[in-house]
Coordinates of C-alpha atoms and ligand atoms in Angstrom, one line a residue:
M1 CA -75.5 11.6 -166.8
R2 CA -75.4 8.6 -168.4
V3 CA -77.5 5.3 -167.4
P4 CA -77.3 3.0 -166.3
F5 CA -78.4 0.0 -169.7
I6 CA -78.1 -3.4 -168.5
A7 CA -79.8 -5.4 -171.7
G8 CA -80.3 -8.8 -171.8
N9 CA -79.7 -11.1 -175.2
W10 CA -81.4 -13.9 -175.4
K11 CA -79.4 -15.1 -178.1
M12 CA -82.1 -18.1 -180.3
F13 CA -83.7 -19.8 -176.5
K14 CA -86.6 -19.4 -175.5
N15 CA -90.0 -20.2 -177.2
R16 CA -93.4 -17.9 -176.4
A17 CA -94.4 -20.3 -173.7
E18 CA -91.3 -19.8 -171.9
A19 CA -90.6 -16.0 -173.1
R20 CA -95.0 -15.6 -171.1
E21 CA -92.8 -17.2 -167.6
F22 CA -89.6 -15.2 -167.5
A23 CA -91.5 -11.8 -167.5
E24 CA -94.0 -12.8 -165.1
E25 CA -91.5 -14.1 -162.5
F26 CA -89.3 -11.3 -163.0
K27 CA -92.0 -8.6 -163.1
K28 CA -92.8 -9.8 -159.8
L29 CA -88.7 -9.8 -158.6
Y30 CA -88.1 -6.3 -160.8
K31 CA -87.3 -3.4 -158.3
D32 CA -87.6 0.3 -159.2
T33 CA -83.5 0.7 -160.2
D34 CA -81.9 4.0 -160.9
V35 CA -81.1 1.3 -164.0
Q36 CA -82.3 0.8 -168.3
T37 CA -83.0 -2.2 -168.3
A38 CA -84.0 -4.6 -171.8
I39 CA -83.9 -7.9 -172.3
C40 CA -83.1 -8.4 -177.1
A41 CA -85.3 -11.8 -177.8
P42 CA -85.9 -13.9 -181.1
F43 CA -88.3 -12.1 -182.9
T44 CA -91.2 -14.7 -182.4
D45 CA -90.6 -13.3 -178.3
L46 CA -90.8 -9.8 -179.2
E47 CA -94.3 -9.3 -179.6
T48 CA -94.7 -11.5 -176.3
L49 CA -92.5 -10.1 -173.8
V50 CA -93.9 -6.1 -175.5
E51 CA -97.4 -6.7 -174.4
A52 CA -96.2 -8.9 -171.0
F53 CA -93.8 -5.5 -169.8
A54 CA -96.2 -2.5 -170.5
G55 CA -96.6 -0.8 -168.6
T56 CA -93.5 -1.0 -166.0
D57 CA -89.5 0.1 -167.3
I58 CA -88.2 -2.7 -168.8
K59 CA -88.3 -2.7 -172.6
V60 CA -87.6 -4.9 -175.2
G61 CA -84.7 -5.3 -178.1
A62 CA -85.2 -7.4 -180.6
Q63 CA -81.1 -8.6 -181.9
N64 CA -80.9 -8.6 -186.2
V65 CA -82.5 -6.8 -188.7
H66 CA -82.1 -6.1 -192.6
F67 CA -81.9 -2.6 -194.1
A68 CA -83.4 -2.1 -197.0
D69 CA -87.1 -0.5 -196.0
E70 CA -88.9 -3.5 -197.0
G71 CA -88.2 -6.1 -200.8
A72 CA -87.7 -9.9 -201.4
Y73 CA -85.3 -10.6 -198.5
T74 CA -86.3 -14.3 -197.2
G75 CA -85.6 -14.6 -193.5
E76 CA -85.5 -11.6 -193.0
V77 CA -87.0 -8.3 -191.1
S78 CA -87.7 -4.7 -191.2
V79 CA -86.8 -1.5 -188.8
A80 CA -90.6 -1.4 -189.8
M81 CA -91.9 -4.3 -188.6
L82 CA -90.4 -3.8 -185.7
E83 CA -91.4 -0.8 -185.4
D84 CA -94.6 -1.9 -185.7
I85 CA -94.4 -5.1 -182.7
G86 CA -93.1 -1.4 -180.1
V87 CA -89.7 -2.4 -180.4
D88 CA -87.6 -0.2 -178.0
F89 CA -83.9 -1.6 -178.9
C90 CA -82.0 -3.4 -181.6
I91 CA -78.3 -4.9 -181.1
V92 CA -76.2 -4.7 -184.3
G93 CA -73.5 -6.0 -185.4
H94 CA -73.7 -8.9 -183.0
S95 CA -69.9 -11.0 -182.8
E96 CA -72.0 -14.3 -183.7
R97 CA -73.8 -11.9 -186.3
R98 CA -70.5 -11.7 -187.7
Q99 CA -68.9 -14.8 -187.4
Y100 CA -71.8 -17.0 -188.3
F101 CA -73.9 -14.5 -190.8
A102 CA -71.4 -12.7 -193.4
E103 CA -72.0 -9.6 -190.6
T104 CA -69.6 -6.5 -191.9
D105 CA -68.7 -3.7 -190.9
E106 CA -70.6 -1.6 -193.7
T107 CA -73.9 -4.3 -193.6
V108 CA -73.3 -2.5 -189.6
N109 CA -73.4 0.7 -190.3
L110 CA -76.1 0.9 -193.1
K111 CA -78.4 -0.9 -190.2
L112 CA -77.5 2.1 -188.1
K113 CA -78.1 4.6 -190.6
K114 CA -81.3 3.0 -191.2
L115 CA -82.4 2.7 -187.5
L116 CA -81.8 5.9 -186.7
T117 CA -84.4 7.1 -189.3
G118 CA -87.1 5.5 -186.3
A119 CA -86.6 5.6 -183.1
I120 CA -85.9 2.2 -182.4
R121 CA -82.0 2.6 -179.9
P122 CA -79.0 0.6 -181.8
I123 CA -76.4 -1.6 -179.6
M124 CA -74.1 -1.7 -181.7
C125 CA -71.8 -4.9 -180.8
V126 CA -67.6 -4.1 -181.0
G127 CA -64.7 -7.3 -180.3
E128 CA -61.6 -8.4 -181.0
S129 CA -60.8 -11.8 -181.3
L130 CA -58.2 -14.4 -179.2
D131 CA -56.3 -13.7 -182.2
E132 CA -56.3 -10.0 -181.7
R133 CA -54.7 -9.9 -178.5
D134 CA -52.9 -12.2 -178.4
A135 CA -51.2 -10.6 -181.7
G136 CA -51.7 -6.7 -179.4
S137 CA -53.8 -5.2 -181.6
A138 CA -57.6 -5.5 -180.1
F139 CA -56.9 -1.8 -180.3
D140 CA -57.0 -1.1 -183.7
R141 CA -59.5 -3.9 -184.3
V142 CA -61.8 -2.0 -183.1
K143 CA -60.9 2.0 -183.9
S144 CA -61.4 0.5 -187.1
Q145 CA -64.5 -1.6 -186.2
L146 CA -65.8 2.3 -184.6
Q147 CA -65.1 4.7 -187.7
L148 CA -66.0 2.3 -190.2
G149 CA -68.8 1.0 -188.8
L150 CA -70.7 4.9 -186.8
A151 CA -68.7 6.7 -191.2
D152 CA -71.3 9.0 -191.7
I153 CA -73.1 8.9 -189.6
D154 CA -74.1 12.3 -187.5
A155 CA -73.4 14.4 -184.2
K156 CA -76.2 14.4 -183.6
D157 CA -77.8 11.0 -183.8
T158 CA -75.1 9.4 -181.6
A159 CA -76.1 9.4 -179.0
R160 CA -79.0 6.8 -178.9
I161 CA -76.2 4.5 -180.1
V162 CA -74.9 2.2 -177.6
I163 CA -71.7 1.1 -178.0
A164 CA -71.3 -2.4 -176.4
Y165 CA -67.4 -3.5 -176.1
E166 CA -67.8 -7.6 -176.0
P167 CA -64.0 -9.3 -176.4
I168 CA -65.2 -12.5 -178.7
W169 CA -62.8 -14.6 -176.4
A170 CA -65.5 -14.1 -173.3
I171 CA -68.4 -14.3 -175.0
G172 CA -69.6 -17.8 -173.8
T173 CA -66.7 -19.4 -172.8
G174 CA -67.2 -18.3 -168.7
R175 CA -63.6 -16.3 -169.1
T176 CA -64.3 -13.1 -168.3
A177 CA -61.9 -10.4 -169.1
T178 CA -60.7 -8.2 -165.7
P179 CA -62.4 -5.0 -164.8
E180 CA -59.6 -3.0 -165.9
Q181 CA -59.7 -5.2 -169.3
A182 CA -62.5 -4.4 -169.9
E183 CA -62.5 -0.5 -167.7
E184 CA -59.0 -0.6 -170.4
M185 CA -60.9 -0.6 -173.8
C186 CA -64.1 1.2 -172.5
A187 CA -61.6 4.4 -172.5
F188 CA -60.9 4.2 -175.2
I189 CA -63.5 3.4 -177.5
R190 CA -64.0 6.9 -175.2
N191 CA -61.1 8.5 -176.9
T192 CA -62.2 7.0 -180.5
L193 CA -65.2 8.7 -180.1
I194 CA -63.9 11.8 -179.3
E195 CA -61.8 11.6 -182.1
L196 CA -64.6 10.7 -184.7
Y197 CA -66.8 13.4 -182.7
D198 CA -65.9 15.5 -179.6
E199 CA -65.6 15.3 -176.1
D200 CA -70.1 15.7 -175.6
T201 CA -71.5 13.8 -178.4
A202 CA -69.3 10.6 -176.8
D203 CA -69.8 11.6 -173.2
E204 CA -73.6 11.1 -173.6
M205 CA -72.7 7.8 -175.2
I206 CA -73.4 4.8 -173.3
I207 CA -71.1 2.4 -173.4
Q208 CA -71.9 -1.5 -172.5
Y209 CA -69.4 -4.6 -171.8
G210 CA -71.0 -7.8 -172.5
G211 CA -69.2 -10.8 -172.3
S212 CA -69.5 -13.4 -169.6
V213 CA -71.2 -11.0 -166.5
K214 CA -72.6 -12.6 -163.9
P215 CA -74.2 -11.7 -160.3
A216 CA -70.5 -12.5 -158.6
N217 CA -69.1 -10.3 -161.2
A218 CA -71.3 -7.7 -162.1
T219 CA -70.4 -5.5 -159.2
D220 CA -67.2 -5.1 -159.9
I221 CA -67.7 -3.9 -163.5
M222 CA -70.1 -2.1 -163.1
N223 CA -68.3 0.0 -160.6
M224 CA -65.7 1.1 -164.0
D225 CA -66.3 4.3 -164.7
E226 CA -66.3 4.2 -168.3
I227 CA -67.8 1.3 -168.1
D228 CA -72.5 2.1 -168.6
G229 CA -73.8 -1.2 -169.2
A230 CA -73.6 -4.6 -169.4
L231 CA -74.9 -6.4 -172.4
V232 CA -76.2 -10.5 -170.6
G233 CA -76.4 -13.7 -172.6
G234 CA -76.6 -16.7 -170.3
A235 CA -77.4 -14.9 -167.1
S236 CA -80.1 -12.4 -168.9
L237 CA -81.5 -15.9 -169.3
K238 CA -82.4 -16.5 -165.7
A239 CA -85.0 -13.9 -164.0
K240 CA -83.2 -14.2 -160.4
D241 CA -79.8 -13.8 -161.6
F242 CA -80.8 -11.0 -164.3
M243 CA -82.5 -9.3 -161.5
E244 CA -79.6 -10.2 -159.8
I245 CA -77.5 -8.6 -162.3
I246 CA -79.5 -5.1 -162.0
D247 CA -79.5 -5.1 -159.2
F248 CA -75.5 -4.4 -159.1
Ligands
PGA1 P1 -72.6 -13.5 -172.7 O1 -73.0 -13.7 -173.4 O2 -72.9 -13.2 -171.3 O3 -72.9 -15.2 -172.0 O4 -71.0 -14.3 -172.2 C1 -73.3 -11.9 -174.3 C2 -73.3 -12.1 -175.4 O5 -73.1 -12.3 -176.5 O6 -73.8 -11.1 -175.1

């Protein structure tokens, strides 16, 4: 059985004081549920959140990482540095990084491989643009992101990878994919994973939907068979909204 996994993606929001304030409020609201929860925060907030959530089930994630062990890579952070802080998850290949920071399927692949040498679980983002959806190539695009991103990754490691399907046209736009559209693509992702690996491997993997998830639509999305969780941007910045989503 796959454990539902709902993660927040704070993007470039919140300083340490704001992160601490969120954590205190969220811990008060937090009820034990069957859902695994994490907040993926800016690097500067990670230590604060790991400390604040110590002794709870609430996990902490980063939003990016470099694939080299260490070196002259100004502005970058390594897997070992994240492990040192005690981070549990790391987003890889978010569409904003693909769009603004030259992330490619090849760098996604290198980052996944590096993360899989340690204990941090990658959240690998895939998703098509509006042009690709309108042109009827959404499925091809997502398939190629999976093929290239997961290249040379062993079936034994894949259960640790979370796939987040985030159609670019639904991110931060208020325009959510319908639960049926999200389900259709998540089922397609599961089938692609069967092709790339096998049924047992694909069955174990968590597939999230992301893109304008909020308290009002979380239940419909989470009730879909092939959707195991959500990656939540804007609505994860408010403890009350995020808790309502987890408590779908
Ligand atoms: P959104 O962002 O929920 O604000 O649309 C989702 C994401 O980018 O992960």
